[in-house]
Short mmCIF file of N, CA and C in Angstrom, two decimals:
data_model
loop_
_atom_site.label_atom_id
_atom_site.label_comp_id
_atom_site.label_asym_id
_atom_site.label_seq_id
_atom_site.Cartn_x
_atom_site.Cartn_y
_atom_site.Cartn_z
N MET U 21 0.79 -1.24 0.11
CA MET U 21 0.03 0.05 0.01
C MET U 21 0.91 1.30 -0.07
N LEU U 22 2.03 1.28 0.60
CA LEU U 22 2.91 2.46 0.74
C LEU U 22 4.05 2.28 -0.24
N ASP U 23 3.98 1.48 -1.23
CA ASP U 23 4.95 1.24 -2.19
C ASP U 23 5.50 2.46 -2.93
N GLY U 24 4.63 3.42 -3.27
CA GLY U 24 5.04 4.64 -4.01
C GLY U 24 5.66 5.71 -3.15
N ILE U 25 5.64 5.53 -1.85
CA ILE U 25 6.25 6.60 -0.91
C ILE U 25 7.66 6.31 -0.64
N LYS U 26 8.60 7.27 -0.96
CA LYS U 26 10.01 7.10 -0.66
C LYS U 26 10.28 7.72 0.74
N ILE U 27 10.97 6.96 1.53
CA ILE U 27 11.30 7.39 2.87
C ILE U 27 12.86 7.75 2.87
N GLU U 28 13.22 8.96 3.29
CA GLU U 28 14.60 9.38 3.37
C GLU U 28 15.34 8.50 4.37
N ASP U 29 16.60 8.13 3.91
CA ASP U 29 17.35 7.17 4.81
C ASP U 29 18.04 7.94 5.86
N GLN U 30 18.40 9.27 5.61
CA GLN U 30 19.08 10.09 6.59
C GLN U 30 18.23 11.39 6.82
N PHE U 31 18.12 11.75 8.05
CA PHE U 31 17.50 12.98 8.45
C PHE U 31 18.51 13.94 9.15
N ARG U 32 18.25 15.20 9.03
CA ARG U 32 19.17 16.15 9.75
C ARG U 32 18.57 16.14 11.14
N THR U 33 19.41 16.30 12.16
CA THR U 33 19.07 16.22 13.51
C THR U 33 19.67 17.47 14.22
N GLY U 34 19.01 17.74 15.39
CA GLY U 34 19.51 18.72 16.27
C GLY U 34 19.44 20.12 15.69
N ALA U 35 20.53 20.96 16.12
CA ALA U 35 20.56 22.42 15.85
C ALA U 35 20.56 22.62 14.23
N GLU U 36 21.14 21.72 13.54
CA GLU U 36 21.11 21.89 12.04
C GLU U 36 19.76 21.90 11.52
N SER U 37 18.89 20.88 11.81
CA SER U 37 17.69 20.98 11.25
C SER U 37 16.68 22.04 11.69
N LEU U 38 16.95 22.49 12.96
CA LEU U 38 16.10 23.59 13.46
C LEU U 38 16.50 24.93 12.72
N ALA U 39 17.79 25.11 12.34
CA ALA U 39 18.19 26.23 11.68
C ALA U 39 17.63 26.35 10.38
N VAL U 40 17.53 25.12 9.69
CA VAL U 40 16.92 25.06 8.30
C VAL U 40 15.39 25.29 8.47
N MET U 41 14.67 24.79 9.43
CA MET U 41 13.26 25.03 9.56
C MET U 41 13.06 26.51 9.83
N LEU U 42 13.86 27.18 10.61
CA LEU U 42 13.60 28.53 10.94
C LEU U 42 14.17 29.41 9.86
N GLY U 43 14.74 29.00 8.87
CA GLY U 43 15.19 29.80 7.81
C GLY U 43 16.48 30.61 8.07
N SER U 44 17.27 30.25 9.08
CA SER U 44 18.48 30.92 9.37
C SER U 44 19.57 30.61 8.47
N ASP U 45 19.33 29.76 7.44
CA ASP U 45 20.32 29.55 6.36
C ASP U 45 20.27 30.65 5.39
N CYS U 46 19.32 31.53 5.48
CA CYS U 46 19.17 32.62 4.55
C CYS U 46 20.32 33.62 4.68
N ALA U 47 20.73 34.26 3.66
CA ALA U 47 21.95 35.19 3.77
C ALA U 47 21.51 36.45 4.39
N HIS U 48 20.28 36.85 4.20
CA HIS U 48 19.81 38.26 4.68
C HIS U 48 18.61 38.10 5.51
N GLN U 49 18.55 38.56 6.78
CA GLN U 49 17.35 38.57 7.56
C GLN U 49 16.83 40.04 7.56
N SER U 50 15.54 40.31 7.21
CA SER U 50 14.99 41.54 7.22
C SER U 50 14.79 42.22 8.55
N VAL U 51 14.91 43.52 8.62
CA VAL U 51 14.83 44.30 9.82
C VAL U 51 13.64 45.24 9.72
N CYS U 52 12.78 45.25 10.81
CA CYS U 52 11.64 46.03 10.80
C CYS U 52 11.90 47.49 10.76
N GLU U 53 11.29 48.24 9.99
CA GLU U 53 11.52 49.79 9.89
C GLU U 53 10.92 50.39 11.15
N GLY U 54 9.97 49.88 11.71
CA GLY U 54 9.31 50.46 12.94
C GLY U 54 10.14 50.27 14.14
N CYS U 55 10.60 49.11 14.52
CA CYS U 55 11.16 48.80 15.75
C CYS U 55 12.64 48.47 15.63
N HIS U 56 13.21 48.31 14.35
CA HIS U 56 14.55 47.95 14.04
C HIS U 56 15.03 46.60 14.64
N ARG U 57 13.99 45.71 14.85
CA ARG U 57 14.40 44.37 15.25
C ARG U 57 14.27 43.39 14.06
N PRO U 58 14.99 42.33 14.10
CA PRO U 58 14.84 41.34 13.01
C PRO U 58 13.46 40.77 12.83
N ILE U 59 13.06 40.52 11.59
CA ILE U 59 11.70 39.95 11.41
C ILE U 59 11.95 38.42 11.22
N SER U 60 11.37 37.67 12.04
CA SER U 60 11.34 36.16 11.94
C SER U 60 10.03 35.54 11.43
N ASP U 61 9.09 36.50 11.16
CA ASP U 61 7.83 35.99 10.74
C ASP U 61 7.94 35.25 9.39
N ARG U 62 7.00 34.48 9.08
CA ARG U 62 7.02 33.68 7.81
C ARG U 62 6.75 34.62 6.64
N PHE U 63 5.91 35.60 6.79
CA PHE U 63 5.72 36.54 5.66
C PHE U 63 6.13 38.03 6.10
N LEU U 64 6.51 38.67 5.16
CA LEU U 64 6.97 40.12 5.40
C LEU U 64 5.84 41.04 4.92
N LEU U 65 5.64 42.14 5.64
CA LEU U 65 4.86 43.25 5.17
C LEU U 65 5.77 44.31 4.57
N ARG U 66 5.68 44.64 3.24
CA ARG U 66 6.49 45.55 2.53
C ARG U 66 5.73 46.81 2.23
N VAL U 67 6.15 47.96 2.74
CA VAL U 67 5.50 49.24 2.45
C VAL U 67 6.69 50.23 2.26
N ASN U 68 6.60 50.94 1.08
CA ASN U 68 7.58 51.94 0.70
C ASN U 68 9.07 51.34 0.61
N ASP U 69 9.14 50.16 0.21
CA ASP U 69 10.44 49.38 0.00
C ASP U 69 10.97 49.14 1.34
N CYS U 70 10.25 49.02 2.36
CA CYS U 70 10.75 48.78 3.77
C CYS U 70 9.93 47.53 4.27
N SER U 71 10.50 46.72 5.18
CA SER U 71 9.94 45.54 5.84
C SER U 71 9.45 46.10 7.16
N TRP U 72 8.18 45.45 7.57
CA TRP U 72 7.57 45.84 8.88
C TRP U 72 7.07 44.48 9.53
N HIS U 73 7.05 44.52 10.86
CA HIS U 73 6.15 43.51 11.66
C HIS U 73 4.86 44.06 11.56
N GLU U 74 3.92 43.09 11.59
CA GLU U 74 2.52 43.42 11.48
C GLU U 74 2.08 44.35 12.63
N GLU U 75 2.57 44.22 13.85
CA GLU U 75 2.20 45.12 14.91
C GLU U 75 2.84 46.49 14.94
N CYS U 76 3.91 46.69 14.09
CA CYS U 76 4.71 47.93 13.95
C CYS U 76 4.08 48.80 12.86
N LEU U 77 3.28 48.26 11.92
CA LEU U 77 2.76 49.11 10.86
C LEU U 77 1.49 49.87 11.31
N GLN U 78 1.91 51.12 11.77
CA GLN U 78 0.76 51.91 12.26
C GLN U 78 0.93 53.35 11.83
N CYS U 79 -0.30 54.05 12.05
CA CYS U 79 -0.40 55.48 11.63
C CYS U 79 0.58 56.32 12.44
N SER U 80 1.32 57.19 11.80
CA SER U 80 2.22 58.01 12.55
C SER U 80 1.59 59.14 13.36
N VAL U 81 0.28 59.32 13.23
CA VAL U 81 -0.46 60.38 14.08
C VAL U 81 -1.17 59.70 15.12
N CYS U 82 -2.08 58.77 14.85
CA CYS U 82 -2.90 58.17 15.87
C CYS U 82 -2.45 56.82 16.35
N GLN U 83 -1.36 56.25 15.76
CA GLN U 83 -0.91 54.96 16.15
C GLN U 83 -1.88 53.74 15.89
N GLN U 84 -2.94 53.96 15.13
CA GLN U 84 -3.79 52.93 14.77
C GLN U 84 -3.04 51.90 13.84
N LEU U 85 -3.29 50.59 14.07
CA LEU U 85 -2.71 49.59 13.15
C LEU U 85 -3.22 49.67 11.87
N LEU U 86 -2.34 49.60 10.87
CA LEU U 86 -2.74 49.76 9.46
C LEU U 86 -2.88 48.26 8.88
N THR U 87 -4.06 47.78 8.98
CA THR U 87 -4.25 46.44 8.53
C THR U 87 -4.92 46.29 7.22
N MET U 88 -5.77 47.19 6.80
CA MET U 88 -6.51 47.11 5.50
C MET U 88 -5.88 47.95 4.38
N SER U 89 -5.41 49.11 4.87
CA SER U 89 -4.87 50.10 3.95
C SER U 89 -3.95 51.07 4.49
N CYS U 90 -3.05 51.65 3.93
CA CYS U 90 -2.23 52.73 4.46
C CYS U 90 -1.87 53.66 3.38
N TYR U 91 -1.55 54.93 3.85
CA TYR U 91 -1.23 55.99 2.96
C TYR U 91 0.08 56.55 3.41
N SER U 92 0.82 57.05 2.40
CA SER U 92 2.16 57.51 2.66
C SER U 92 2.43 59.00 2.20
N ARG U 93 3.06 59.77 3.03
CA ARG U 93 3.53 61.21 2.54
C ARG U 93 4.76 61.43 3.35
N ASP U 94 5.72 61.92 2.55
CA ASP U 94 6.98 62.30 3.20
C ASP U 94 7.64 61.19 4.05
N GLN U 95 7.63 59.96 3.50
CA GLN U 95 8.18 58.80 4.22
C GLN U 95 7.50 58.42 5.56
N LYS U 96 6.32 58.97 5.83
CA LYS U 96 5.50 58.68 6.91
C LYS U 96 4.29 57.90 6.54
N LEU U 97 3.79 56.99 7.37
CA LEU U 97 2.55 56.28 7.16
C LEU U 97 1.35 56.82 7.77
N TYR U 98 0.08 56.72 7.29
CA TYR U 98 -1.01 57.34 7.85
C TYR U 98 -2.21 56.42 7.54
N CYS U 99 -3.23 56.44 8.44
CA CYS U 99 -4.48 56.00 8.13
C CYS U 99 -5.21 56.80 7.27
N LYS U 100 -6.36 56.41 6.60
CA LYS U 100 -6.99 57.26 5.70
C LYS U 100 -7.44 58.49 6.29
N HIS U 101 -7.96 58.53 7.56
CA HIS U 101 -8.52 59.71 8.29
C HIS U 101 -7.37 60.75 8.34
N ASP U 102 -6.25 60.35 8.95
CA ASP U 102 -5.16 61.29 9.21
C ASP U 102 -4.40 61.73 7.87
N TYR U 103 -4.45 60.88 6.85
CA TYR U 103 -3.94 61.27 5.58
C TYR U 103 -4.63 62.45 4.95
N GLN U 104 -5.96 62.39 5.19
CA GLN U 104 -6.82 63.50 4.56
C GLN U 104 -6.69 64.73 5.34
#
């Protein structure tokens, strides 16, 4: 029943396999524009050619999280209300 499934003879173990799963083999780790800490999330938020943590992407006036849309002027991010 399992004839078509190939099982690997050797598996990576320990710190080496953990590093591969976490993506630390990548040459460049993105840094958040908001908090300047490394981003280890699976997906990046990219706004104005910068990377952001989801919780750091917020309006520069009211600090509302920018989840659905964001507006930019003079390298600052705004919610729709503060942009207008």
